[in-house]
CSV table of N, CA and C in Angstrom, one decimal:
chain,number,residue,atom,x,y,z
A,11,MET,N,0.9,-1.3,0.7
A,11,MET,CA,-0.1,0.2,-0.5
A,11,MET,C,1.3,0.8,-0.2
A,12,SER,N,1.0,1.8,-1.2
A,12,SER,CA,2.0,3.1,-1.3
A,12,SER,C,0.9,4.7,-0.8
A,13,LYS,N,1.5,5.2,-0.1
A,13,LYS,CA,0.5,6.8,0.4
A,13,LYS,C,1.2,7.7,-1.2
A,14,LYS,N,-0.1,8.1,-0.9
A,14,LYS,CA,1.1,9.3,-1.7
A,14,LYS,C,1.5,10.4,-1.5
A,15,ASN,N,2.1,11.3,-1.8
A,15,ASN,CA,2.5,12.7,-1.9
A,15,ASN,C,2.2,12.9,-2.6
A,16,LYS,N,0.7,14.4,-2.4
A,16,LYS,CA,-0.1,15.4,-3.6
A,16,LYS,C,1.3,16.4,-3.9
A,17,ILE,N,1.6,16.6,-4.8
A,17,ILE,CA,2.6,17.7,-4.9
A,17,ILE,C,1.7,18.9,-5.0
A,18,TYR,N,1.4,20.2,-4.8
A,18,TYR,CA,0.7,21.3,-5.2
A,18,TYR,C,1.6,22.9,-6.1
A,19,TRP,N,1.9,22.5,-7.3
A,19,TRP,CA,3.1,22.8,-7.7
A,19,TRP,C,2.8,24.7,-7.9
A,20,PHE,N,1.1,25.5,-7.9
A,20,PHE,CA,1.3,26.4,-7.0
A,20,PHE,C,1.3,26.6,-6.5
A,21,GLU,N,1.1,26.2,-5.2
A,21,GLU,CA,1.5,27.0,-3.5
A,21,GLU,C,2.9,25.9,-3.1
A,22,GLY,N,3.8,25.0,-3.8
A,22,GLY,CA,4.6,25.3,-4.3
A,22,GLY,C,5.0,24.0,-2.8
A,23,VAL,N,4.4,23.6,-2.0
A,23,VAL,CA,4.2,22.2,-0.8
A,23,VAL,C,4.0,21.4,-1.7
A,24,THR,N,4.2,20.2,-0.4
A,24,THR,CA,4.0,19.0,-1.1
A,24,THR,C,3.2,18.6,0.5
A,25,GLU,N,1.7,17.9,0.4
A,25,GLU,CA,1.1,17.2,1.0
A,25,GLU,C,1.4,16.9,2.3
A,26,LYS,N,2.7,15.9,2.7
A,26,LYS,CA,3.2,15.4,3.7
A,26,LYS,C,4.1,16.9,4.2
A,27,GLY,N,4.5,17.4,4.1
A,27,GLY,CA,5.5,18.5,4.3
A,27,GLY,C,4.5,19.5,4.6
A,28,VAL,N,3.0,20.3,4.4
A,28,VAL,CA,2.5,20.6,5.1
A,28,VAL,C,1.9,19.9,6.6
A,29,LYS,N,1.4,18.8,6.4
A,29,LYS,CA,0.9,18.2,7.3
A,29,LYS,C,1.2,18.1,8.1
A,30,SER,N,3.0,17.7,8.3
A,30,SER,CA,3.8,17.5,9.4
A,30,SER,C,4.1,19.5,10.2
A,31,LEU,N,4.2,20.1,9.0
A,31,LEU,CA,4.2,21.8,9.7
A,31,LEU,C,3.3,22.2,10.4
A,32,LEU,N,1.9,21.5,9.8
A,32,LEU,CA,0.4,22.1,10.8
A,32,LEU,C,0.3,20.6,12.0
A,33,THR,N,1.2,19.5,12.4
A,33,THR,CA,0.8,18.8,13.5
A,33,THR,C,1.9,18.6,14.1
A,34,ASP,N,3.2,19.0,13.9
A,34,ASP,CA,4.1,18.5,14.7
A,34,ASP,C,4.1,19.8,15.7
A,35,GLU,N,3.9,19.4,16.9
A,35,GLU,CA,4.0,20.4,18.3
A,35,GLU,C,5.4,20.3,18.8
A,36,ASP,N,6.2,18.9,18.6
A,36,ASP,CA,7.0,18.2,19.3
A,36,ASP,C,8.3,18.7,18.8
A,37,SER,N,8.1,19.2,17.9
A,37,SER,CA,10.1,20.3,17.3
A,37,SER,C,11.0,20.1,17.5
A,38,LYS,N,11.9,20.4,16.7
A,38,LYS,CA,13.2,21.1,17.1
A,38,LYS,C,12.8,22.4,16.6
A,39,TYR,N,11.8,23.2,16.5
A,39,TYR,CA,11.8,25.2,15.3
A,39,TYR,C,10.2,25.6,17.0
A,40,ARG,N,10.0,24.6,17.5
A,40,ARG,CA,9.0,25.0,19.1
A,40,ARG,C,9.6,26.7,19.2
A,41,TRP,N,10.6,26.6,19.5
A,41,TRP,CA,11.5,28.2,19.8
A,41,TRP,C,10.6,29.3,19.0
A,42,LEU,N,10.8,28.7,17.6
A,42,LEU,CA,10.1,30.0,16.6
A,42,LEU,C,8.5,30.1,16.5
A,43,ARG,N,7.7,29.5,17.1
A,43,ARG,CA,6.5,29.8,17.7
A,43,ARG,C,6.7,30.3,18.9
A,44,SER,N,7.0,31.2,19.2
A,44,SER,CA,6.4,32.8,19.9
A,44,SER,C,6.3,33.4,19.9
A,45,GLN,N,5.6,34.8,19.7
A,45,GLN,CA,4.9,35.5,19.0
A,45,GLN,C,5.8,36.4,19.1
A,46,ARG,N,6.5,36.3,20.1
A,46,ARG,CA,8.0,37.4,20.2
A,46,ARG,C,9.0,36.5,19.2
A,47,ASN,N,8.7,35.3,19.4
A,47,ASN,CA,10.5,35.3,18.1
A,47,ASN,C,10.5,35.3,17.6
A,48,ARG,N,8.9,35.2,17.0
A,48,ARG,CA,7.9,35.4,15.1
A,48,ARG,C,8.0,36.8,14.5
A,49,ARG,N,8.2,37.8,15.5
A,49,ARG,CA,8.2,39.6,15.3
A,49,ARG,C,9.6,39.3,15.4
A,50,ILE,N,9.9,39.1,15.9
A,50,ILE,CA,11.9,39.4,15.8
A,50,ILE,C,12.4,38.7,14.2
A,51,LEU,N,12.2,37.4,14.2
A,51,LEU,CA,12.1,37.1,12.6
A,51,LEU,C,11.5,37.7,11.6
A,52,VAL,N,10.5,39.0,11.5
A,52,VAL,CA,9.7,39.5,10.6
A,52,VAL,C,10.4,41.0,11.1
A,53,VAL,N,11.4,41.2,11.8
A,53,VAL,CA,11.5,42.6,11.5
A,53,VAL,C,13.1,41.7,11.0
A,54,LEU,N,13.9,41.2,11.1
A,54,LEU,CA,15.2,40.9,10.9
A,54,LEU,C,15.5,40.1,9.3
A,55,THR,N,13.8,40.0,8.6
A,55,THR,CA,13.9,39.4,7.3
A,55,THR,C,13.3,40.9,6.5
A,56,ALA,N,12.3,41.7,7.4
A,56,ALA,CA,12.4,43.0,6.5
A,56,ALA,C,13.9,43.6,6.3
A,57,LEU,N,14.3,43.2,7.0
A,57,LEU,CA,16.0,44.2,7.4
A,57,LEU,C,16.8,44.5,6.6
A,58,GLY,N,17.0,42.8,6.4
A,58,GLY,CA,17.7,42.3,5.2
A,58,GLY,C,16.2,42.4,3.9
A,59,THR,N,16.1,42.0,3.3
A,59,THR,CA,15.3,42.3,2.5
A,59,THR,C,15.3,44.2,1.9
A,60,ALA,N,15.7,45.0,3.2
A,60,ALA,CA,15.6,46.7,2.6
A,60,ALA,C,17.4,46.3,2.5
A,61,LEU,N,18.7,45.4,3.1
A,61,LEU,CA,19.4,46.0,2.7
A,61,LEU,C,20.3,45.3,1.4
A,62,VAL,N,19.5,44.0,0.6
A,62,VAL,CA,19.6,43.7,-0.6
A,62,VAL,C,18.6,44.8,-1.7
A,63,ALA,N,17.8,45.7,-0.5
A,63,ALA,CA,17.6,46.2,-2.0
A,63,ALA,C,18.9,47.5,-2.2
A,64,ALA,N,19.5,48.4,-0.8
A,64,ALA,CA,20.1,49.2,-1.2
A,64,ALA,C,21.2,48.2,-2.1
A,65,GLY,N,21.8,47.0,-2.0
A,65,GLY,CA,22.6,46.3,-3.3
A,65,GLY,C,22.8,48.0,-4.3
A,66,SER,N,21.1,47.5,-5.0
A,66,SER,CA,21.0,49.0,-5.9
A,66,SER,C,21.9,50.1,-6.2
A,67,TYR,N,21.9,50.5,-4.7
A,67,TYR,CA,22.4,52.0,-4.8
A,67,TYR,C,24.6,52.1,-4.2
A,68,TRP,N,24.0,50.6,-4.4
A,68,TRP,CA,26.4,50.1,-4.3
A,68,TRP,C,27.6,51.5,-5.5
A,69,PRO,N,27.2,51.7,-5.8
A,69,PRO,CA,28.3,52.8,-6.4
A,69,PRO,C,28.4,54.1,-5.7
A,70,THR,N,26.5,54.4,-5.7
A,70,THR,CA,26.7,55.5,-4.5
A,70,THR,C,27.1,55.7,-2.9
A,71,LEU,N,27.0,54.4,-2.4
A,71,LEU,CA,27.0,54.5,-1.0
A,71,LEU,C,29.0,53.7,-1.1
A,72,LYS,N,29.5,53.6,-2.4
A,72,LYS,CA,30.5,53.0,-1.9
A,72,LYS,C,32.0,54.5,-2.4
A,73,THR,N,31.4,55.9,-3.7
A,73,THR,CA,31.5,57.2,-3.2
A,73,THR,C,31.2,57.9,-2.3
A,74,ASN,N,30.7,57.7,-1.2
A,74,ASN,CA,29.8,58.0,0.1
A,74,ASN,C,31.3,57.8,1.3
A,75,LEU,N,31.4,56.8,1.1
A,75,LEU,CA,31.7,55.8,2.2
A,75,LEU,C,33.2,55.9,1.3
A,76,ASN,N,33.9,56.1,1.2
A,76,ASN,CA,35.2,56.4,0.2
A,76,ASN,C,35.9,55.4,0.0
A,77,LEU,N,35.1,54.3,-0.1
A,77,LEU,CA,36.4,52.8,-0.2
A,77,LEU,C,37.0,52.9,-1.3
A,78,SER,N,37.9,52.2,-1.5
A,78,SER,CA,39.2,51.9,-2.3
A,78,SER,C,38.4,50.6,-3.4
A,79,ASP,N,38.7,50.2,-4.5
A,79,ASP,CA,37.9,49.6,-4.7
A,79,ASP,C,38.8,48.2,-4.9
A,80,GLY,N,40.0,47.9,-4.2
A,80,GLY,CA,39.9,46.2,-4.1
A,80,GLY,C,39.0,46.1,-2.7
A,81,THR,N,38.9,47.0,-1.5
A,81,THR,CA,38.0,46.8,-0.6
A,81,THR,C,36.8,47.3,-1.4
A,82,ALA,N,36.4,48.2,-1.2
A,82,ALA,CA,35.5,47.8,-2.6
A,82,ALA,C,34.5,46.5,-2.6
A,83,VAL,N,35.1,46.0,-3.4
A,83,VAL,CA,34.8,44.8,-4.7
A,83,VAL,C,34.8,43.6,-3.2
A,84,VAL,N,35.4,42.6,-2.3
A,84,VAL,CA,35.3,42.3,-1.4
A,84,VAL,C,34.3,42.5,-0.6
A,85,ILE,N,34.0,43.6,0.1
A,85,ILE,CA,33.3,43.6,1.0
A,85,ILE,C,31.9,44.1,0.4
A,86,TYR,N,31.7,44.6,-0.8
A,86,TYR,CA,30.1,44.4,-1.2
A,86,TYR,C,30.0,42.8,-1.4
A,87,SER,N,31.0,42.2,-2.5
A,87,SER,CA,30.5,39.5,-2.8
A,87,SER,C,30.1,39.7,-1.0
A,88,VAL,N,31.3,39.8,-0.5
A,88,VAL,CA,31.0,39.1,1.4
A,88,VAL,C,29.2,40.1,1.7
A,89,THR,N,29.2,40.7,1.4
A,89,THR,CA,27.9,41.7,2.0
A,89,THR,C,26.9,40.8,1.3
A,90,ALA,N,26.6,40.8,-0.1
A,90,ALA,CA,25.3,40.4,-1.3
A,90,ALA,C,25.3,39.1,-0.3
A,91,ILE,N,26.3,38.3,-0.8
A,91,ILE,CA,26.2,36.6,-0.6
A,91,ILE,C,25.2,36.1,0.9
A,92,PHE,N,26.2,36.8,2.2
A,92,PHE,CA,25.4,37.1,3.1
A,92,PHE,C,24.0,37.5,3.8
A,93,LEU,N,23.7,38.8,2.8
A,93,LEU,CA,22.3,38.6,3.3
A,93,LEU,C,21.1,38.0,1.9
A,94,VAL,N,21.9,37.8,0.9
A,94,VAL,CA,21.1,36.6,0.6
A,94,VAL,C,20.4,35.8,1.3
A,95,PHE,N,21.4,34.8,1.4
A,95,PHE,CA,22.1,33.9,2.4
A,95,PHE,C,20.4,34.1,3.9
A,96,ALA,N,20.8,35.2,4.3
A,96,ALA,CA,20.1,35.5,5.5
A,96,ALA,C,18.9,35.7,5.0
A,97,VAL,N,18.1,36.3,4.0
A,97,VAL,CA,17.1,37.1,3.7
A,97,VAL,C,16.3,35.2,2.9
A,98,LEU,N,16.7,34.4,2.7
A,98,LEU,CA,16.3,33.1,2.1
A,98,LEU,C,16.5,32.4,3.2
A,99,LEU,N,17.3,32.6,4.6
A,99,LEU,CA,17.4,31.9,5.8
A,99,LEU,C,15.7,31.8,6.6
A,100,GLY,N,15.5,33.3,6.5
A,100,GLY,CA,14.2,34.2,7.6
A,100,GLY,C,14.1,34.1,6.8
A,101,TYR,N,12.9,33.8,5.3
A,101,TYR,CA,11.9,32.7,5.1
A,101,TYR,C,11.5,31.9,4.7
A,102,LEU,N,12.4,30.6,5.4
A,102,LEU,CA,12.4,29.5,5.6
A,102,LEU,C,12.2,28.9,6.7
A,103,PHE,N,12.4,30.3,8.0
A,103,PHE,CA,12.2,30.3,9.4
A,103,PHE,C,10.3,30.8,9.2
A,104,LEU,N,10.3,32.2,8.8
A,104,LEU,CA,9.6,32.3,9.0
A,104,LEU,C,8.7,31.5,8.3
A,105,ARG,N,7.7,30.2,7.4
A,105,ARG,CA,7.2,29.9,7.0
A,105,ARG,C,7.0,28.2,8.2
A,106,ILE,N,8.3,27.6,8.3
A,106,ILE,CA,8.1,26.7,10.0
A,106,ILE,C,7.6,27.9,11.0
A,107,SER,N,7.6,28.8,11.2
A,107,SER,CA,7.3,29.1,12.4
A,107,SER,C,5.5,29.7,12.0
A,108,VAL,N,5.4,30.0,10.8
A,108,VAL,CA,3.6,30.5,10.9
A,108,VAL,C,3.1,29.0,10.4
A,109,ARG,N,3.7,27.8,10.3
A,109,ARG,CA,3.6,26.8,10.6
A,109,ARG,C,3.0,26.2,8.8
A,110,GLY,N,3.5,26.9,7.7
A,110,GLY,CA,2.9,26.8,6.2
A,110,GLY,C,1.4,27.5,6.0
A,111,ILE,N,0.8,27.5,7.3
A,111,ILE,CA,-0.5,28.7,7.2
A,111,ILE,C,-0.3,29.5,5.8
A,112,ALA,N,-0.2,30.2,5.7
A,112,ALA,CA,-0.2,31.1,4.7
A,112,ALA,C,0.6,30.3,2.9
A,113,ASP,N,0.9,29.4,3.3
A,113,ASP,CA,1.3,28.7,1.6
A,113,ASP,C,1.0,27.5,1.4
A,114,ALA,N,-0.5,27.0,2.4
A,114,ALA,CA,-0.7,26.2,2.2
A,114,ALA,C,-2.5,25.9,1.4
A,115,PRO,N,-2.5,24.8,0.3
A,115,PRO,CA,-4.0,25.1,-0.2
A,115,PRO,C,-5.2,24.6,0.8
A,116,ASP,N,-6.0,25.2,0.1
A,116,ASP,CA,-7.6,25.2,1.1
A,116,ASP,C,-8.0,24.0,1.7
A,117,GLU,N,-7.6,22.8,0.6
A,117,GLU,CA,-7.8,20.9,1.6
A,117,GLU,C,-6.8,20.8,2.7
A,118,LEU,N,-6.0,21.2,2.9
A,118,LEU,CA,-5.6,21.3,3.9
A,118,LEU,C,-5.2,22.1,5.7
A,119,LEU,N,-6.1,22.9,4.8
A,119,LEU,CA,-7.2,23.6,6.4
A,119,LEU,C,-8.3,23.7,6.7
A,120,ASP,N,-8.7,23.5,7.9
A,120,ASP,CA,-9.7,24.2,8.3
A,120,ASP,C,-10.0,25.3,8.4
A,121,GLU,N,-11.5,25.5,8.3
A,121,GLU,CA,-12.1,26.9,8.1
A,121,GLU,C,-11.6,27.9,9.1
A,122,ARG,N,-11.2,28.0,10.5
A,122,ARG,CA,-10.0,29.4,11.0
A,122,ARG,C,-8.4,29.1,10.1
A,123,GLN,N,-8.0,28.0,9.9
A,123,GLN,CA,-6.9,28.7,9.3
A,123,GLN,C,-6.8,29.4,8.3
A,124,ILE,N,-8.1,28.6,7.2
A,124,ILE,CA,-8.5,29.7,6.0
A,124,ILE,C,-9.0,31.1,5.7
A,125,LYS,N,-9.5,32.0,7.1
A,125,LYS,CA,-10.0,32.8,7.6
A,125,LYS,C,-8.8,33.2,7.5
A,126,VAL,N,-7.5,32.9,8.6
A,126,VAL,CA,-6.5,33.4,9.1
A,126,VAL,C,-6.1,34.0,7.3
A,127,ARG,N,-5.7,32.8,7.0
A,127,ARG,CA,-4.6,32.9,6.1
A,127,ARG,C,-5.0,34.1,4.7
A,128,ASP,N,-5.4,34.5,4.3
A,128,ASP,CA,-6.8,34.9,3.1
A,128,ASP,C,-6.8,36.9,3.5
A,129,THR,N,-7.1,36.2,5.4
A,129,THR,CA,-7.2,37.9,5.7
A,129,THR,C,-5.3,38.5,5.6
A,130,SER,N,-4.9,37.8,6.4
A,130,SER,CA,-3.2,37.7,6.1
A,130,SER,C,-2.9,37.5,4.1
A,131,PHE,N,-3.3,37.5,3.8
A,131,PHE,CA,-2.9,37.6,2.3
A,131,PHE,C,-3.3,38.9,2.0
A,132,ARG,N,-4.5,39.8,2.1
A,132,ARG,CA,-5.3,40.6,1.9
A,132,ARG,C,-4.0,42.2,2.6
A,133,TYR,N,-4.2,41.8,4.2
A,133,TYR,CA,-2.6,42.6,4.5
A,133,TYR,C,-1.6,42.9,4.5
A,134,ALA,N,-0.9,41.6,3.3
A,134,ALA,CA,0.1,42.0,3.1
A,134,ALA,C,0.0,42.2,1.3
A,135,TYR,N,-1.0,41.8,0.6
A,135,TYR,CA,-1.5,43.1,-0.4
A,135,TYR,C,-1.5,44.6,0.0
A,136,TYR,N,-1.6,44.8,1.2
A,136,TYR,CA,-1.9,45.9,1.2
A,136,TYR,C,-0.6,46.9,1.3
A,137,ALA,N,0.2,46.1,2.5
A,137,ALA,CA,1.5,46.7,3.0
A,137,ALA,C,3.3,46.5,1.3
A,138,MET,N,2.4,45.6,0.7
A,138,MET,CA,2.9,45.8,-0.5
A,138,MET,C,3.0,47.4,-1.9
A,139,GLY,N,1.5,47.1,-1.4
A,139,GLY,CA,0.8,48.7,-2.6
A,139,GLY,C,1.5,49.5,-1.7
A,140,TYR,N,1.7,50.0,-0.5
A,140,TYR,CA,2.8,50.3,0.1
A,140,TYR,C,4.3,50.9,-0.1
A,141,LEU,N,4.7,50.0,-0.1
A,141,LEU,CA,6.3,49.4,-0.7
A,141,LEU,C,6.2,49.7,-1.9
A,142,ILE,N,5.2,49.5,-3.2
A,142,ILE,CA,5.5,50.0,-4.2
A,142,ILE,C,4.8,51.4,-4.2
A,143,ALA,N,4.7,52.1,-3.5
A,143,ALA,CA,4.4,53.9,-4.5
A,143,ALA,C,5.9,54.1,-3.4
A,144,GLY,N,6.0,53.3,-2.5
A,144,GLY,CA,7.0,54.1,-2.1
A,144,GLY,C,8.4,53.4,-2.4
A,145,LEU,N,8.5,52.6,-3.2
A,145,LEU,CA,9.9,52.7,-3.8
A,145,LEU,C,9.4,53.5,-5.2
A,146,PHE,N,8.2,53.9,-5.7
A,146,PHE,CA,8.5,54.4,-6.9
A,146,PHE,C,9.0,56.5,-6.9
A,147,ILE,N,8.3,56.8,-5.8
A,147,ILE,CA,9.1,57.5,-5.1
A,147,ILE,C,10.5,58.3,-5.2
A,148,LEU,N,10.9,57.0,-4.3
A,148,LEU,CA,12.3,56.9,-4.6
A,148,LEU,C,13.4,56.4,-5.9
A,149,MET,N,12.5,55.8,-6.8
A,149,MET,CA,13.2,56.1,-7.9
A,149,MET,C,12.6,57.3,-8.4
A,150,LEU,N,12.1,58.1,-8.2
A,150,LEU,CA,11.8,59.2,-9.4
A,150,LEU,C,13.3,60.1,-8.4
A,151,SER,N,13.0,60.1,-6.8
A,151,SER,CA,13.4,60.8,-6.4
A,151,SER,C,15.0,60.8,-6.3
A,152,GLY,N,15.3,59.6,-6.2
A,152,GLY,CA,16.3,59.1,-5.4
A,152,GLY,C,17.4,59.6,-6.6
A,153,PRO,N,18.6,58.5,-6.8
A,153,PRO,CA,19.3,58.5,-7.2
A,153,PRO,C,19.0,58.3,-8.8
A,154,GLU,N,19.9,57.7,-10.0
A,154,GLU,CA,19.0,57.2,-11.3
A,154,GLU,C,19.4,56.0,-11.0
A,155,LEU,N,18.7,54.3,-11.0
A,155,LEU,CA,18.3,53.4,-11.4
A,155,LEU,C,18.7,53.2,-13.1
A,156,LYS,N,18.7,51.9,-12.9
A,156,LYS,CA,19.1,50.7,-14.4
A,156,LYS,C,19.7,50.0,-15.3
A,157,LEU,N,19.2,49.3,-14.9
A,157,LEU,CA,19.0,47.4,-14.6
A,157,LEU,C,20.0,46.9,-15.4
A,158,PHE,N,20.9,45.8,-15.0
A,158,PHE,CA,21.4,45.1,-15.4
A,158,PHE,C,22.9,45.9,-15.5
A,159,GLU,N,22.8,47.3,-15.5
A,159,GLU,CA,24.8,47.9,-15.3
A,159,GLU,C,25.9,47.7,-15.1
A,160,PRO,N,26.7,47.2,-15.5
A,160,PRO,CA,28.2,46.8,-14.8
A,160,PRO,C,28.8,47.9,-13.8
A,161,GLU,N,28.6,49.2,-14.8
A,161,GLU,CA,29.1,50.6,-14.0
A,161,GLU,C,27.9,51.2,-13.7
A,162,GLY,N,27.5,51.5,-12.5
A,162,GLY,CA,26.6,53.2,-12.1
A,162,GLY,C,25.1,52.0,-10.6
A,163,ASN,N,24.2,52.2,-10.7
A,163,ASN,CA,23.7,52.1,-9.7
A,163,ASN,C,22.8,51.1,-10.2
A,164,ASP,N,22.3,49.4,-9.7
A,164,ASP,CA,22.0,48.7,-10.7
A,164,ASP,C,20.6,47.9,-10.5
A,165,GLY,N,19.1,48.4,-10.7
A,165,GLY,CA,18.3,48.1,-10.7
A,165,GLY,C,17.9,46.4,-10.2
A,166,SER,N,18.5,46.0,-10.4
A,166,SER,CA,18.5,44.3,-10.5
A,166,SER,C,18.0,43.7,-9.1
A,167,TYR,N,18.8,44.5,-7.7
A,167,TYR,CA,19.1,44.0,-6.1
A,167,TYR,C,17.3,44.5,-5.8
A,168,LEU,N,16.8,45.9,-6.6
A,168,LEU,CA,15.7,46.1,-6.5
A,168,LEU,C,14.7,45.1,-6.4
A,169,ILE,N,15.3,45.1,-7.6
A,169,ILE,CA,13.4,43.6,-8.2
A,169,ILE,C,14.0,42.1,-7.2
A,170,ILE,N,14.6,41.8,-6.8
A,170,ILE,CA,15.4,40.2,-5.8
A,170,ILE,C,14.5,40.7,-4.5
A,171,ALA,N,14.7,42.4,-4.1
A,171,ALA,CA,14.1,42.3,-3.3
A,171,ALA,C,12.6,42.2,-3.4
A,172,VAL,N,12.2,42.6,-3.6
A,172,VAL,CA,10.9,43.3,-4.1
A,172,VAL,C,10.3,41.8,-4.0
A,173,LEU,N,10.6,40.9,-5.2
A,173,LEU,CA,10.8,38.9,-5.4
A,173,LEU,C,11.0,38.8,-3.9
A,174,PHE,N,10.9,39.1,-3.4
A,174,PHE,CA,11.8,38.9,-1.3
A,174,PHE,C,10.7,38.6,-1.3
A,175,ALA,N,9.9,39.5,-0.9
A,175,ALA,CA,9.2,40.8,-0.3
A,175,ALA,C,7.9,40.1,-1.2
A,176,PHE,N,7.3,40.6,-2.5
A,176,PHE,CA,5.9,39.5,-2.0
A,176,PHE,C,5.9,38.4,-1.7
A,177,SER,N,7.1,37.4,-1.8
A,177,SER,CA,7.5,36.3,-1.2
A,177,SER,C,7.1,35.7,0.0
A,178,SER,N,7.5,36.6,1.2
A,178,SER,CA,7.7,36.1,2.2
A,178,SER,C,6.4,37.6,3.4
A,179,MET,N,5.5,37.7,2.5
A,179,MET,CA,5.4,39.5,2.8
A,179,MET,C,3.5,38.5,3.4
A,180,PRO,N,2.8,37.8,2.8
A,180,PRO,CA,1.9,36.9,3.5
A,180,PRO,C,2.3,35.7,5.8
A,181,SER,N,3.8,35.2,5.3
A,181,SER,CA,3.8,35.0,6.2
A,181,SER,C,4.3,36.0,7.6
A,182,MET,N,4.4,37.0,6.7
A,182,MET,CA,5.6,38.2,7.3
A,182,MET,C,4.0,38.5,8.5
A,183,VAL,N,2.8,38.6,7.4
A,183,VAL,CA,2.1,39.8,8.5
A,183,VAL,C,1.7,38.6,8.8
A,184,LEU,N,0.9,37.5,9.0
A,184,LEU,CA,0.6,36.0,9.6
A,184,LEU,C,1.8,36.1,11.0
A,185,ALA,N,2.6,35.7,10.8
A,185,ALA,CA,3.5,35.8,11.8
A,185,ALA,C,3.5,37.2,12.7
A,186,TRP,N,2.8,38.4,12.3
A,186,TRP,CA,3.1,39.3,13.4
A,186,TRP,C,1.4,39.6,14.5
A,187,ARG,N,0.5,39.3,13.1
A,187,ARG,CA,-0.9,39.1,13.7
A,187,ARG,C,-1.6,37.9,14.8
A,188,GLU,N,-0.6,36.4,14.5
A,188,GLU,CA,-1.1,35.8,14.8
A,188,GLU,C,-0.3,35.9,16.9
A,189,ARG,N,-1.4,35.4,17.8
A,189,ARG,CA,-1.0,34.8,19.0
A,189,ARG,C,0.1,33.8,19.2
A,190,ASP,N,-1.3,32.3,18.7
A,190,ASP,CA,-1.1,31.2,19.2
A,190,ASP,C,-1.1,30.8,17.5
A,191,ILE,N,-0.6,30.2,17.1
A,191,ILE,CA,0.0,29.4,15.4
A,191,ILE,C,0.0,28.0,16.1
């Protein structure tokens, strides 16, 4: 008798993965589930995402900080790699801390969890609307950005940060709002 593990392609999860996150009370990640720790994780993930976005303005920052070329390349490379991995790790911990509710399909959740998830998505879309408005203001009033430029301010880091924010925002809202998960 084979147990099937249904894959939900649109959500990017498997049935066994979601069920294990929803039912595992005695996991090694239980420390992530308190509201205080989830809020700290939300703040750190948001800060990491903002720092990834700041990578788009690296040439301007380098000029303002008076860094030499050799030092600048090392600092930039190490910082960029560290920040991208930190944001990805933060997103992974966020998903675990909210038990994957933000990414789970309807058929694996009960009515309360569906309502909590849908409300979190609504607030996440509001927050992303304000974030995009802020980014448009930054693009209009800040230093000029161009995509995929070897010289000058490269806007691709800003795009990467927005993609990180869009993927993690529902889990961030859920982690911030809910007391018990």
